[in-house]
Short mmCIF file of C-alpha atoms in Angstrom, two decimals:
data_model
loop_
_atom_site.label_atom_id
_atom_site.label_comp_id
_atom_site.label_asym_id
_atom_site.label_seq_id
_atom_site.Cartn_x
_atom_site.Cartn_y
_atom_site.Cartn_z
CA MET A 1 0.00 0.00 0.00
CA ARG A 2 1.32 3.45 -0.90
CA ILE A 3 1.36 6.17 1.76
CA THR A 4 2.35 9.81 1.71
CA VAL A 5 3.36 11.28 5.03
CA THR A 6 5.24 14.38 6.15
CA VAL A 7 7.82 13.55 8.81
CA ASP A 8 9.74 16.32 10.53
CA GLY A 9 8.84 18.68 7.71
CA THR A 10 9.86 16.40 4.83
CA LYS A 11 7.28 14.70 2.63
CA TYR A 12 7.73 10.98 1.92
CA SER A 13 5.84 8.62 -0.38
CA ASP A 14 6.52 4.95 0.18
CA ASP A 15 5.05 1.52 -0.31
CA VAL A 16 4.45 -0.15 3.05
CA GLU A 17 3.04 -3.44 4.22
CA PRO A 18 -0.49 -2.92 5.56
CA ARG A 19 0.55 -4.36 8.92
CA GLN A 20 3.76 -2.32 9.36
CA LEU A 21 3.77 -0.27 12.54
CA LEU A 22 4.53 3.44 12.36
CA VAL A 23 7.47 3.02 14.74
CA HIS A 24 9.10 0.51 12.39
CA TYR A 25 8.43 2.69 9.34
CA LEU A 26 10.03 5.68 11.05
CA ARG A 27 13.08 3.76 12.23
CA GLU A 28 13.70 1.30 9.41
CA ARG A 29 12.58 3.22 6.34
CA LEU A 30 13.28 6.82 7.36
CA GLY A 31 16.15 6.33 9.83
CA LYS A 32 14.36 8.18 12.65
CA VAL A 33 16.02 6.07 15.34
CA GLY A 34 15.33 8.60 18.10
CA THR A 35 11.88 7.05 18.16
CA VAL A 36 12.64 4.09 20.39
CA VAL A 37 11.09 0.63 20.31
CA GLY A 38 10.46 -0.15 23.94
CA CYS A 39 7.82 -2.71 24.75
CA ASP A 40 5.91 -3.15 21.44
CA THR A 41 2.71 -3.26 23.50
CA SER A 42 2.03 0.49 24.03
CA ASN A 43 2.76 0.21 27.75
CA CYS A 44 6.00 2.18 28.04
CA GLY A 45 5.59 5.23 25.79
CA ALA A 46 9.21 5.24 24.57
CA CYS A 47 7.96 5.34 20.97
CA THR A 48 5.76 8.44 21.43
CA VAL A 49 5.63 10.80 18.45
CA HIS A 50 3.22 13.52 17.38
CA LEU A 51 0.68 12.61 14.72
CA ASP A 52 -1.06 15.72 13.41
CA GLY A 53 0.02 17.59 16.54
CA HIS A 54 -1.03 15.05 19.17
CA SER A 55 1.05 12.44 20.92
CA VAL A 56 0.57 8.81 19.96
CA LYS A 57 2.45 5.66 20.79
CA SER A 58 3.80 4.78 17.37
CA CYS A 59 3.90 1.07 18.23
CA SER A 60 0.10 1.13 18.31
CA VAL A 61 -0.41 2.98 15.01
CA LEU A 62 -0.08 1.38 11.61
CA ALA A 63 1.97 3.29 9.06
CA VAL A 64 -1.05 3.26 6.72
CA GLN A 65 -3.04 5.11 9.39
CA ALA A 66 -0.55 7.98 9.10
CA ASP A 67 -1.22 8.37 5.36
CA GLY A 68 -1.79 12.05 4.60
CA SER A 69 -0.69 13.09 8.08
CA GLU A 70 2.15 15.03 9.62
CA VAL A 71 4.45 13.21 12.04
CA THR A 72 6.94 14.91 14.32
CA THR A 73 9.67 12.84 15.95
CA ILE A 74 12.20 13.83 18.57
CA GLU A 75 14.61 14.59 15.71
CA GLY A 76 12.19 17.17 14.31
CA LEU A 77 11.93 19.33 17.43
CA ALA A 78 15.16 21.35 17.34
CA ARG A 79 15.13 24.38 15.04
CA ASP A 80 18.20 26.11 13.64
CA GLY A 81 20.47 24.34 16.10
CA GLN A 82 18.31 25.35 19.09
CA LEU A 83 16.72 22.68 21.24
CA HIS A 84 12.98 22.83 21.79
CA PRO A 85 12.28 24.41 25.22
CA VAL A 86 11.19 21.04 26.60
CA GLN A 87 14.38 19.38 25.35
CA GLN A 88 16.40 22.17 26.94
CA ALA A 89 14.50 21.85 30.22
CA PHE A 90 15.17 18.10 30.33
CA HIS A 91 18.87 18.87 29.87
CA ASP A 92 18.93 21.71 32.40
CA ASN A 93 17.08 19.70 35.04
CA HIS A 94 19.00 16.44 34.54
CA ALA A 95 15.72 14.73 33.66
CA LEU A 96 17.33 11.69 32.13
CA GLN A 97 19.64 8.97 33.16
CA CYS A 98 19.94 6.19 30.61
CA GLY A 99 18.00 8.25 28.06
CA PHE A 100 15.89 5.39 26.73
CA CYS A 101 12.53 6.87 27.74
CA THR A 102 13.57 10.48 27.12
CA PRO A 103 12.32 10.92 23.52
CA GLY A 104 8.88 9.62 24.43
CA MET A 105 8.78 11.64 27.66
CA ILE A 106 9.66 14.81 25.80
CA MET A 107 7.09 14.23 23.08
CA GLN A 108 4.37 13.48 25.64
CA SER A 109 5.41 16.52 27.71
CA ILE A 110 5.02 18.82 24.71
CA ASP A 111 1.51 17.49 24.12
CA LEU A 112 0.72 17.89 27.82
CA LEU A 113 1.89 21.51 27.77
CA ALA A 114 -0.18 22.23 24.67
CA ASP A 115 -3.28 21.16 26.63
CA ASP A 116 -2.21 22.66 29.99
CA PRO A 117 0.43 25.40 29.69
CA ASP A 118 0.80 25.70 33.49
CA PRO A 119 0.45 22.23 35.02
CA ASP A 120 1.03 21.64 38.70
CA GLU A 121 3.02 18.62 39.83
CA THR A 122 -0.05 16.38 39.98
CA ALA A 123 -1.11 17.35 36.44
CA VAL A 124 2.39 16.58 35.12
CA ARG A 125 2.46 13.19 36.81
CA GLU A 126 -1.01 12.35 35.48
CA GLY A 127 -0.15 13.65 32.01
CA LEU A 128 2.91 11.42 31.82
CA GLU A 129 1.41 8.33 33.43
CA GLY A 130 1.46 6.36 30.17
CA ASN A 131 5.22 6.85 29.82
CA LEU A 132 7.54 4.79 31.98
CA CYS A 133 11.02 5.54 33.27
CA ARG A 134 13.02 3.00 35.23
CA CYS A 135 15.95 5.25 36.16
CA THR A 136 15.11 8.73 37.39
CA GLY A 137 12.26 8.34 39.85
CA TYR A 138 10.38 11.06 37.93
CA GLN A 139 11.37 13.95 40.25
CA ASN A 140 13.60 15.63 37.69
CA ILE A 141 11.21 14.84 34.84
CA VAL A 142 8.37 16.59 36.65
CA ARG A 143 10.70 19.49 37.46
CA ALA A 144 11.77 19.72 33.81
CA VAL A 145 8.19 19.84 32.51
CA ARG A 146 7.26 22.56 35.00
CA ASP A 147 10.46 24.46 34.14
CA ALA A 148 9.66 24.26 30.42
CA ALA A 149 6.09 25.44 31.10
CA ALA A 150 7.35 28.46 33.00
CA LYS A 151 9.95 29.36 30.39
CA MET A 152 7.52 28.88 27.50
CA SER A 153 5.10 31.27 29.21
CA GLY A 154 7.84 33.81 29.91
CA GLY A 155 8.51 32.92 33.55
CA ALA A 156 11.79 31.95 35.18
CA GLY A 157 10.85 28.38 36.06
CA PRO A 158 11.89 26.08 38.91
CA GLU A 159 15.54 25.92 37.77
CA ALA A 160 15.93 29.67 38.30
CA GLU A 161 14.09 29.41 41.63
CA ARG A 162 16.55 26.74 42.83
CA VAL A 163 19.50 28.92 41.81
CA GLY A 164 18.00 31.79 43.80
CA GLU A 165 17.47 29.53 46.82
CA SER A 166 21.05 28.25 46.68
CA GLN A 167 22.36 31.81 46.51
CA GLN A 168 20.35 32.70 49.61
CA VAL A 169 21.68 29.68 51.48
CA ALA A 170 25.24 30.59 50.45
CA GLY A 171 24.76 34.12 51.73
CA GLY A 172 24.20 35.64 48.29
CA GLY A 173 20.68 36.82 49.03
CA ASN A 174 18.39 37.94 51.83
#
């Protein structure tokens, strides 16, 4: 079956098997290996991408279902050498350890922030509940999402607040 799909701003037309999963099409045909194959059962969220602007687990979507759609992968987020604000927040807040879940976490976080630009900690945890991380304990991931939200809305974010707190403790503030 022939599909036409725009991935990370580039249009592709390819013949695919009707049963081929979107995650395998992205990785094997297009070389988008930042989209990780985790569990193949849609439980972990490592394969999360955006399909027409909304996050989906690409291991639960057939490539033919993406025909005529726009897909954004983790590789398509950075612009002109600048990381997306959520990518930058994950870096700044040390919100990764092994990095396996990170692409899916970032993609889901962007979708979460599109729906709720100022989530509290509970909203972040609930918004990411379909994405699993076995390394970080989620504290830094939650902090990164809240930091990105603040920076994307023009605020300083939790990272700047922690710097201010550490300056006060060190005698640098009141």
